[in-house]
Amino acid sequence: MNSAYEIHPNVYWVGGNDRRIERFENMFPLTNGVAYNSYLIMDEKTALLDTVDAAISAEYIENIKSVLQDRTLDYLVVNHMEPDHCANIEEIMRRYPSVQIIGNAKTLQFFNQYYTMNMADHFLEVKEGQEISLGSHVLRFYMAPMVHWPEVMVTYETTRGILFAADAFGAFGALSGNLFADEVDYDSYFLDEARRYYTNIVGRYGSQVQALLKKLEGLPINMICSLHGHIWRGEMISYILDKYDKWSRYIPEKKGVVLAYASMYGNTENAVLALASKLAKRGVKDMRIYDVSKTHPSYIISDIFKYSNVVFASPTYNMHLYFPMDSLLRELSVLNISNRKVSLIGNHTWSSAALKTMTELVNGMKNMEIVGTPIDIKSSLREDREHELDALADAISESLKD
Ligand code: FEO
């Protein structure tokens, strides 16, 4: 049985969901699976926009067949050549031997690196702004390099104002029947997973996302169809464009504090909990505390993108920074996190390294402000140093008033 869905007259969602997958890219936990979206336009010519991951091939082919019926497929547009979207290209070529594959020069190069079928004979290379008419629908192509790979492009259907956006505006999480973001309680349930997807998958490429947003400025957009997550229409278009603008400029969405700590025996944790209590007593709201050894970094990273302030607290380990904290900070650096207010707490018993390394790593990031005087605990924080924690709490609460 198929689950194809007409999202606009003669435009169909033919994708699918994978709820069995444990980790996206074998790295990011997926508690609610992921959607692989693909779209099919029925006109004088038929056009499929991207394919899906190998895990859901069977239902995908069934969806396509249910829409095409006895017609053939004329075009396959490949906006993105990452395997979660291109694993079925060869299957499409086998089933529809006359199909023309639309992409750019890098699309073909990447296809040949991953697959063995001869795509060159089917390939129609397009350039920036080029248009292809399907009859009453017209597809226009815009290059969007590094959103999220170099070959990425987006396809704009000019007559209905539908943007097929590749990974952009996507999210983790499988779809539950409702395909449109305005049909679900997006803010309270899905937004966190959209942010975790953006920040961890595309977060590094803020300037390239900004370049794409500039290209899209002025285009009448009535619908955004991403390759993951819900479809955007109506008021939800400005909602997600606003989020993307903030995330890609590394601007916090909210004032608040993420306290990310590492702790071997509970002493660094104890200092962080005491700090959080002092912050609460000073009226600070919306704090998130994470043990970096326990919580997958993708969740912590997502919240660090969301909030204005972050506290990193970690012990020294083997005369280096405790590894999970070291890994978190390096990942944040790769993702180009910037514009945050950072407070630091180190800990050591005989040789201090954690605070020094955390300071160096944070100073290597762009426009990070150190708030308050960093504290270097010796094994456990004693009452005679509580004033240092009070001073740090004062500095953080003051910085939230800026
Ligand atoms: Fe969903 Fe960059 O692939």
PDB file of C-alpha atoms in Angstrom, residues 130-368:
ATOM      1  CA  GLN A 130      18.620  27.926 -15.796  1.00  0.00           C
ATOM      2  CA  GLU A 131      14.996  26.874 -16.298  1.00  0.00           C
ATOM      3  CA  ILE A 132      13.360  23.706 -17.568  1.00  0.00           C
ATOM      4  CA  SER A 133       9.658  23.634 -18.419  1.00  0.00           C
ATOM      5  CA  LEU A 134       7.548  20.588 -17.603  1.00  0.00           C
ATOM      6  CA  GLY A 135       4.481  22.077 -19.320  1.00  0.00           C
ATOM      7  CA  SER A 136       2.641  24.321 -16.893  1.00  0.00           C
ATOM      8  CA  HIS A 137       5.362  23.954 -14.242  1.00  0.00           C
ATOM      9  CA  VAL A 138       8.769  25.555 -14.666  1.00  0.00           C
ATOM     10  CA  LEU A 139      11.810  24.486 -12.660  1.00  0.00           C
ATOM     11  CA  ARG A 140      14.569  27.016 -12.019  1.00  0.00           C
ATOM     12  CA  PHE A 141      17.852  25.958 -10.436  1.00  0.00           C
ATOM     13  CA  TYR A 142      19.955  27.853  -7.905  1.00  0.00           C
ATOM     14  CA  MET A 143      23.305  26.581  -6.714  1.00  0.00           C
ATOM     15  CA  ALA A 144      23.592  26.320  -2.917  1.00  0.00           C
ATOM     16  CA  PRO A 145      27.135  25.029  -2.346  1.00  0.00           C
ATOM     17  CA  MET A 146      27.879  23.741   1.172  1.00  0.00           C
ATOM     18  CA  VAL A 147      24.263  23.707   2.253  1.00  0.00           C
ATOM     19  CA  HIS A 148      25.302  21.027   3.074  1.00  0.00           C
ATOM     20  CA  TRP A 149      27.729  19.586   0.466  1.00  0.00           C
ATOM     21  CA  PRO A 150      29.445  21.377  -2.435  1.00  0.00           C
ATOM     22  CA  GLU A 151      27.159  20.028  -5.159  1.00  0.00           C
ATOM     23  CA  VAL A 152      23.924  21.108  -3.442  1.00  0.00           C
ATOM     24  CA  MET A 153      21.422  23.101  -5.445  1.00  0.00           C
ATOM     25  CA  VAL A 154      17.804  24.031  -4.823  1.00  0.00           C
ATOM     26  CA  THR A 155      14.980  23.918  -7.334  1.00  0.00           C
ATOM     27  CA  TYR A 156      12.385  26.677  -7.454  1.00  0.00           C
ATOM     28  CA  GLU A 157       9.100  25.969  -9.221  1.00  0.00           C
ATOM     29  CA  THR A 158       8.369  29.416 -10.617  1.00  0.00           C
ATOM     30  CA  THR A 159       4.639  29.234 -11.407  1.00  0.00           C
ATOM     31  CA  ARG A 160       3.447  27.998  -7.987  1.00  0.00           C
ATOM     32  CA  GLY A 161       6.302  29.354  -5.886  1.00  0.00           C
ATOM     33  CA  ILE A 162       7.429  26.004  -4.504  1.00  0.00           C
ATOM     34  CA  LEU A 163      11.001  25.716  -3.296  1.00  0.00           C
ATOM     35  CA  PHE A 164      12.562  22.259  -3.267  1.00  0.00           C
ATOM     36  CA  ALA A 165      15.274  23.103  -0.777  1.00  0.00           C
ATOM     37  CA  ALA A 166      17.529  20.012  -0.447  1.00  0.00           C
ATOM     38  CA  ASP A 167      18.638  19.663   3.207  1.00  0.00           C
ATOM     39  CA  ALA A 168      17.809  23.288   4.011  1.00  0.00           C
ATOM     40  CA  PHE A 169      14.882  23.778   6.399  1.00  0.00           C
ATOM     41  CA  GLY A 170      14.956  20.083   7.310  1.00  0.00           C
ATOM     42  CA  ALA A 171      14.694  18.358  10.665  1.00  0.00           C
ATOM     43  CA  PHE A 172      15.269  15.105  12.491  1.00  0.00           C
ATOM     44  CA  GLY A 173      12.133  13.126  13.295  1.00  0.00           C
ATOM     45  CA  ALA A 174       9.840  10.903  11.258  1.00  0.00           C
ATOM     46  CA  LEU A 175       6.527  12.287  10.019  1.00  0.00           C
ATOM     47  CA  SER A 176       3.306  10.998  11.538  1.00  0.00           C
ATOM     48  CA  GLY A 177       0.819  11.330   8.696  1.00  0.00           C
ATOM     49  CA  ASN A 178       0.718  15.118   8.810  1.00  0.00           C
ATOM     50  CA  LEU A 179       3.232  16.401   6.282  1.00  0.00           C
ATOM     51  CA  PHE A 180       2.851  20.144   6.909  1.00  0.00           C
ATOM     52  CA  ALA A 181       4.463  22.005   9.805  1.00  0.00           C
ATOM     53  CA  ASP A 182       1.229  23.967  10.362  1.00  0.00           C
ATOM     54  CA  GLU A 183      -0.627  20.719  11.068  1.00  0.00           C
ATOM     55  CA  VAL A 184       1.417  19.867  14.163  1.00  0.00           C
ATOM     56  CA  ASP A 185       2.427  21.546  17.414  1.00  0.00           C
ATOM     57  CA  TYR A 186       5.747  22.523  15.914  1.00  0.00           C
ATOM     58  CA  ASP A 187       7.091  24.877  18.536  1.00  0.00           C
ATOM     59  CA  SER A 188       6.676  22.617  21.533  1.00  0.00           C
ATOM     60  CA  TYR A 189       7.607  19.285  19.976  1.00  0.00           C
ATOM     61  CA  PHE A 190       9.447  19.488  16.675  1.00  0.00           C
ATOM     62  CA  LEU A 191      11.494  22.682  16.856  1.00  0.00           C
ATOM     63  CA  ASP A 192      14.162  21.209  19.155  1.00  0.00           C
ATOM     64  CA  GLU A 193      14.805  18.457  16.619  1.00  0.00           C
ATOM     65  CA  ALA A 194      14.870  20.941  13.742  1.00  0.00           C
ATOM     66  CA  ARG A 195      17.476  22.947  15.643  1.00  0.00           C
ATOM     67  CA  ARG A 196      19.504  19.838  16.521  1.00  0.00           C
ATOM     68  CA  TYR A 197      19.438  18.846  12.851  1.00  0.00           C
ATOM     69  CA  TYR A 198      20.472  22.281  11.612  1.00  0.00           C
ATOM     70  CA  THR A 199      23.183  22.972  14.172  1.00  0.00           C
ATOM     71  CA  ASN A 200      24.880  19.590  13.944  1.00  0.00           C
ATOM     72  CA  ILE A 201      24.492  18.894  10.231  1.00  0.00           C
ATOM     73  CA  VAL A 202      24.615  22.324   8.580  1.00  0.00           C
ATOM     74  CA  GLY A 203      25.804  24.471  11.527  1.00  0.00           C
ATOM     75  CA  ARG A 204      29.327  24.936  10.199  1.00  0.00           C
ATOM     76  CA  TYR A 205      28.077  26.529   6.994  1.00  0.00           C
ATOM     77  CA  GLY A 206      26.351  29.641   8.317  1.00  0.00           C
ATOM     78  CA  SER A 207      27.798  31.967   5.681  1.00  0.00           C
ATOM     79  CA  GLN A 208      26.692  29.631   2.874  1.00  0.00           C
ATOM     80  CA  VAL A 209      23.183  29.444   4.366  1.00  0.00           C
ATOM     81  CA  GLN A 210      23.154  33.245   4.497  1.00  0.00           C
ATOM     82  CA  ALA A 211      24.163  33.308   0.811  1.00  0.00           C
ATOM     83  CA  LEU A 212      21.228  31.033  -0.024  1.00  0.00           C
ATOM     84  CA  LEU A 213      18.807  33.148   2.022  1.00  0.00           C
ATOM     85  CA  LYS A 214      19.971  36.213   0.067  1.00  0.00           C
ATOM     86  CA  LYS A 215      19.373  34.415  -3.233  1.00  0.00           C
ATOM     87  CA  LEU A 216      15.851  33.546  -2.135  1.00  0.00           C
ATOM     88  CA  GLU A 217      15.040  37.111  -1.067  1.00  0.00           C
ATOM     89  CA  GLY A 218      12.320  38.560  -3.262  1.00  0.00           C
ATOM     90  CA  LEU A 219      11.199  35.211  -4.654  1.00  0.00           C
ATOM     91  CA  PRO A 220       7.515  34.573  -3.954  1.00  0.00           C
ATOM     92  CA  ILE A 221       7.656  31.362  -1.923  1.00  0.00           C
ATOM     93  CA  ASN A 222       4.383  29.630  -1.097  1.00  0.00           C
ATOM     94  CA  MET A 223       5.800  26.305  -0.034  1.00  0.00           C
ATOM     95  CA  ILE A 224       9.193  24.972   1.060  1.00  0.00           C
ATOM     96  CA  CYS A 225       9.797  21.274   0.534  1.00  0.00           C
ATOM     97  CA  SER A 226      12.881  20.050   2.371  1.00  0.00           C
ATOM     98  CA  LEU A 227      14.405  16.607   2.068  1.00  0.00           C
ATOM     99  CA  HIS A 228      13.814  15.974   5.790  1.00  0.00           C
ATOM    100  CA  GLY A 229      10.999  16.882   8.155  1.00  0.00           C
ATOM    101  CA  HIS A 230       7.805  18.793   7.532  1.00  0.00           C
ATOM    102  CA  ILE A 231       6.765  20.912   4.562  1.00  0.00           C
ATOM    103  CA  TRP A 232       6.523  24.659   5.199  1.00  0.00           C
ATOM    104  CA  ARG A 233       3.664  26.829   3.953  1.00  0.00           C
ATOM    105  CA  GLY A 234       1.669  29.882   5.060  1.00  0.00           C
ATOM    106  CA  GLU A 235       2.879  31.596   8.229  1.00  0.00           C
ATOM    107  CA  MET A 236       5.290  28.751   8.949  1.00  0.00           C
ATOM    108  CA  ILE A 237       7.505  29.925   6.064  1.00  0.00           C
ATOM    109  CA  SER A 238       8.530  33.128   7.863  1.00  0.00           C
ATOM    110  CA  TYR A 239       8.804  31.106  11.099  1.00  0.00           C
ATOM    111  CA  ILE A 240      11.473  28.781   9.725  1.00  0.00           C
ATOM    112  CA  LEU A 241      13.195  31.495   7.656  1.00  0.00           C
ATOM    113  CA  ASP A 242      13.589  33.542  10.858  1.00  0.00           C
ATOM    114  CA  LYS A 243      15.077  30.554  12.717  1.00  0.00           C
ATOM    115  CA  TYR A 244      17.479  29.858   9.853  1.00  0.00           C
ATOM    116  CA  ASP A 245      18.539  33.479   9.735  1.00  0.00           C
ATOM    117  CA  LYS A 246      19.395  33.440  13.458  1.00  0.00           C
ATOM    118  CA  TRP A 247      21.069  30.032  13.445  1.00  0.00           C
ATOM    119  CA  SER A 248      23.178  30.816  10.385  1.00  0.00           C
ATOM    120  CA  ARG A 249      24.322  34.133  11.850  1.00  0.00           C
ATOM    121  CA  TYR A 250      25.087  32.359  15.147  1.00  0.00           C
ATOM    122  CA  ILE A 251      22.714  34.688  16.973  1.00  0.00           C
ATOM    123  CA  PRO A 252      21.120  33.203  20.122  1.00  0.00           C
ATOM    124  CA  GLU A 253      17.369  32.723  20.043  1.00  0.00           C
ATOM    125  CA  LYS A 254      16.983  33.322  23.770  1.00  0.00           C
ATOM    126  CA  LYS A 255      18.699  34.625  26.856  1.00  0.00           C
ATOM    127  CA  GLY A 256      19.502  31.693  29.097  1.00  0.00           C
ATOM    128  CA  VAL A 257      22.363  29.557  30.358  1.00  0.00           C
ATOM    129  CA  VAL A 258      23.572  26.133  29.295  1.00  0.00           C
ATOM    130  CA  LEU A 259      25.780  24.559  31.977  1.00  0.00           C
ATOM    131  CA  ALA A 260      27.784  21.732  30.411  1.00  0.00           C
ATOM    132  CA  TYR A 261      29.992  19.862  32.839  1.00  0.00           C
ATOM    133  CA  ALA A 262      32.253  16.843  33.018  1.00  0.00           C
ATOM    134  CA  SER A 263      32.733  15.198  36.384  1.00  0.00           C
ATOM    135  CA  MET A 264      34.473  11.973  37.405  1.00  0.00           C
ATOM    136  CA  TYR A 265      33.465  11.793  41.070  1.00  0.00           C
ATOM    137  CA  GLY A 266      30.847  14.505  41.389  1.00  0.00           C
ATOM    138  CA  ASN A 267      33.012  17.390  42.608  1.00  0.00           C
ATOM    139  CA  THR A 268      32.895  19.461  39.407  1.00  0.00           C
ATOM    140  CA  GLU A 269      29.212  18.619  39.128  1.00  0.00           C
ATOM    141  CA  ASN A 270      28.722  19.841  42.712  1.00  0.00           C
ATOM    142  CA  ALA A 271      30.218  23.236  41.830  1.00  0.00           C
ATOM    143  CA  VAL A 272      27.987  23.539  38.741  1.00  0.00           C
ATOM    144  CA  LEU A 273      24.844  22.656  40.667  1.00  0.00           C
ATOM    145  CA  ALA A 274      25.755  25.235  43.319  1.00  0.00           C
ATOM    146  CA  LEU A 275      26.331  27.818  40.581  1.00  0.00           C
ATOM    147  CA  ALA A 276      22.963  27.040  38.984  1.00  0.00           C
ATOM    148  CA  SER A 277      21.278  27.445  42.373  1.00  0.00           C
ATOM    149  CA  LYS A 278      22.977  30.803  42.886  1.00  0.00           C
ATOM    150  CA  LEU A 279      21.910  31.899  39.394  1.00  0.00           C
ATOM    151  CA  ALA A 280      18.306  30.898  40.089  1.00  0.00           C
ATOM    152  CA  LYS A 281      18.382  32.902  43.338  1.00  0.00           C
ATOM    153  CA  ARG A 282      19.532  35.889  41.265  1.00  0.00           C
ATOM    154  CA  GLY A 283      16.476  35.529  39.038  1.00  0.00           C
ATOM    155  CA  VAL A 284      18.099  33.742  36.095  1.00  0.00           C
ATOM    156  CA  LYS A 285      15.562  31.649  34.206  1.00  0.00           C
ATOM    157  CA  ASP A 286      15.774  28.993  31.540  1.00  0.00           C
ATOM    158  CA  MET A 287      18.910  27.063  32.449  1.00  0.00           C
ATOM    159  CA  ARG A 288      19.911  23.704  30.985  1.00  0.00           C
ATOM    160  CA  ILE A 289      22.411  21.473  32.798  1.00  0.00           C
ATOM    161  CA  TYR A 290      24.158  18.664  30.919  1.00  0.00           C
ATOM    162  CA  ASP A 291      26.683  16.027  31.930  1.00  0.00           C
ATOM    163  CA  VAL A 292      28.834  15.760  28.802  1.00  0.00           C
ATOM    164  CA  SER A 293      29.626  12.109  29.596  1.00  0.00           C
ATOM    165  CA  LYS A 294      25.942  11.269  29.632  1.00  0.00           C
ATOM    166  CA  THR A 295      24.170  13.408  27.033  1.00  0.00           C
ATOM    167  CA  HIS A 296      25.014  13.063  23.358  1.00  0.00           C
ATOM    168  CA  PRO A 297      26.877  16.224  22.266  1.00  0.00           C
ATOM    169  CA  SER A 298      24.349  16.933  19.511  1.00  0.00           C
ATOM    170  CA  TYR A 299      21.747  17.900  22.147  1.00  0.00           C
ATOM    171  CA  ILE A 300      24.191  20.111  24.051  1.00  0.00           C
ATOM    172  CA  ILE A 301      25.381  21.777  20.839  1.00  0.00           C
ATOM    173  CA  SER A 302      21.797  22.472  19.829  1.00  0.00           C
ATOM    174  CA  ASP A 303      21.079  24.234  23.115  1.00  0.00           C
ATOM    175  CA  ILE A 304      24.345  26.185  22.961  1.00  0.00           C
ATOM    176  CA  PHE A 305      23.159  27.510  19.579  1.00  0.00           C
ATOM    177  CA  LYS A 306      19.826  28.380  21.217  1.00  0.00           C
ATOM    178  CA  TYR A 307      20.978  30.247  24.333  1.00  0.00           C
ATOM    179  CA  SER A 308      23.093  33.327  24.981  1.00  0.00           C
ATOM    180  CA  ASN A 309      25.332  32.002  27.774  1.00  0.00           C
ATOM    181  CA  VAL A 310      27.229  28.818  28.418  1.00  0.00           C
ATOM    182  CA  VAL A 311      29.271  27.529  31.346  1.00  0.00           C
ATOM    183  CA  PHE A 312      31.862  24.851  30.642  1.00  0.00           C
ATOM    184  CA  ALA A 313      33.164  22.990  33.703  1.00  0.00           C
ATOM    185  CA  SER A 314      35.615  20.116  33.535  1.00  0.00           C
ATOM    186  CA  PRO A 315      38.332  18.290  35.430  1.00  0.00           C
ATOM    187  CA  THR A 316      41.849  17.700  34.212  1.00  0.00           C
ATOM    188  CA  TYR A 317      42.461  14.151  33.019  1.00  0.00           C
ATOM    189  CA  ASN A 318      45.909  12.667  32.333  1.00  0.00           C
ATOM    190  CA  MET A 319      47.167  16.255  32.419  1.00  0.00           C
ATOM    191  CA  HIS A 320      44.826  17.154  29.543  1.00  0.00           C
ATOM    192  CA  LEU A 321      41.247  18.291  29.327  1.00  0.00           C
ATOM    193  CA  TYR A 322      38.779  15.492  30.178  1.00  0.00           C
ATOM    194  CA  PHE A 323      38.148  13.922  26.792  1.00  0.00           C
ATOM    195  CA  PRO A 324      34.353  14.265  26.399  1.00  0.00           C
ATOM    196  CA  MET A 325      34.638  17.986  27.200  1.00  0.00           C
ATOM    197  CA  ASP A 326      37.609  18.304  24.854  1.00  0.00           C
ATOM    198  CA  SER A 327      35.559  16.631  22.120  1.00  0.00           C
ATOM    199  CA  LEU A 328      32.527  18.860  22.734  1.00  0.00           C
ATOM    200  CA  LEU A 329      34.582  22.048  22.513  1.00  0.00           C
ATOM    201  CA  ARG A 330      36.377  20.937  19.358  1.00  0.00           C
ATOM    202  CA  GLU A 331      33.081  19.995  17.741  1.00  0.00           C
ATOM    203  CA  LEU A 332      31.649  23.404  18.610  1.00  0.00           C
ATOM    204  CA  SER A 333      34.730  24.996  17.073  1.00  0.00           C
ATOM    205  CA  VAL A 334      34.277  23.006  13.835  1.00  0.00           C
ATOM    206  CA  LEU A 335      30.641  24.127  13.779  1.00  0.00           C
ATOM    207  CA  ASN A 336      31.829  27.753  13.964  1.00  0.00           C
ATOM    208  CA  ILE A 337      29.873  28.592  17.100  1.00  0.00           C
ATOM    209  CA  SER A 338      30.372  32.281  17.888  1.00  0.00           C
ATOM    210  CA  ASN A 339      28.818  35.249  19.687  1.00  0.00           C
ATOM    211  CA  ARG A 340      28.313  33.467  23.010  1.00  0.00           C
ATOM    212  CA  LYS A 341      29.068  34.510  26.587  1.00  0.00           C
ATOM    213  CA  VAL A 342      31.203  31.843  28.175  1.00  0.00           C
ATOM    214  CA  SER A 343      32.129  31.132  31.798  1.00  0.00           C
ATOM    215  CA  LEU A 344      34.695  28.533  32.781  1.00  0.00           C
ATOM    216  CA  ILE A 345      35.338  26.242  35.721  1.00  0.00           C
ATOM    217  CA  GLY A 346      38.293  23.853  35.784  1.00  0.00           C
ATOM    218  CA  ASN A 347      39.232  21.225  38.312  1.00  0.00           C
ATOM    219  CA  HIS A 348      42.427  19.347  39.141  1.00  0.00           C
ATOM    220  CA  THR A 349      44.043  17.520  42.021  1.00  0.00           C
ATOM    221  CA  TRP A 350      47.740  17.912  41.297  1.00  0.00           C
ATOM    222  CA  SER A 351      48.308  19.491  37.873  1.00  0.00           C
ATOM    223  CA  SER A 352      45.946  21.991  36.245  1.00  0.00           C
ATOM    224  CA  ALA A 353      45.320  21.588  32.510  1.00  0.00           C
ATOM    225  CA  ALA A 354      41.541  21.649  31.988  1.00  0.00           C
ATOM    226  CA  LEU A 355      41.007  25.362  32.535  1.00  0.00           C
ATOM    227  CA  LYS A 356      43.962  26.311  30.339  1.00  0.00           C
ATOM    228  CA  THR A 357      42.822  24.093  27.456  1.00  0.00           C
ATOM    229  CA  MET A 358      39.179  25.190  27.718  1.00  0.00           C
ATOM    230  CA  THR A 359      40.335  28.831  27.686  1.00  0.00           C
ATOM    231  CA  GLU A 360      42.474  28.244  24.586  1.00  0.00           C
ATOM    232  CA  LEU A 361      39.709  26.415  22.747  1.00  0.00           C
ATOM    233  CA  VAL A 362      37.085  29.072  23.539  1.00  0.00           C
ATOM    234  CA  ASN A 363      39.498  31.873  22.634  1.00  0.00           C
ATOM    235  CA  GLY A 364      39.999  30.169  19.273  1.00  0.00           C
ATOM    236  CA  MET A 365      36.296  30.624  18.499  1.00  0.00           C
ATOM    237  CA  LYS A 366      34.908  33.816  17.000  1.00  0.00           C
ATOM    238  CA  ASN A 367      33.529  36.600  19.182  1.00  0.00           C
ATOM    239  CA  MET A 368      33.240  34.612  22.388  1.00  0.00           C
TER     240      MET A 368
END
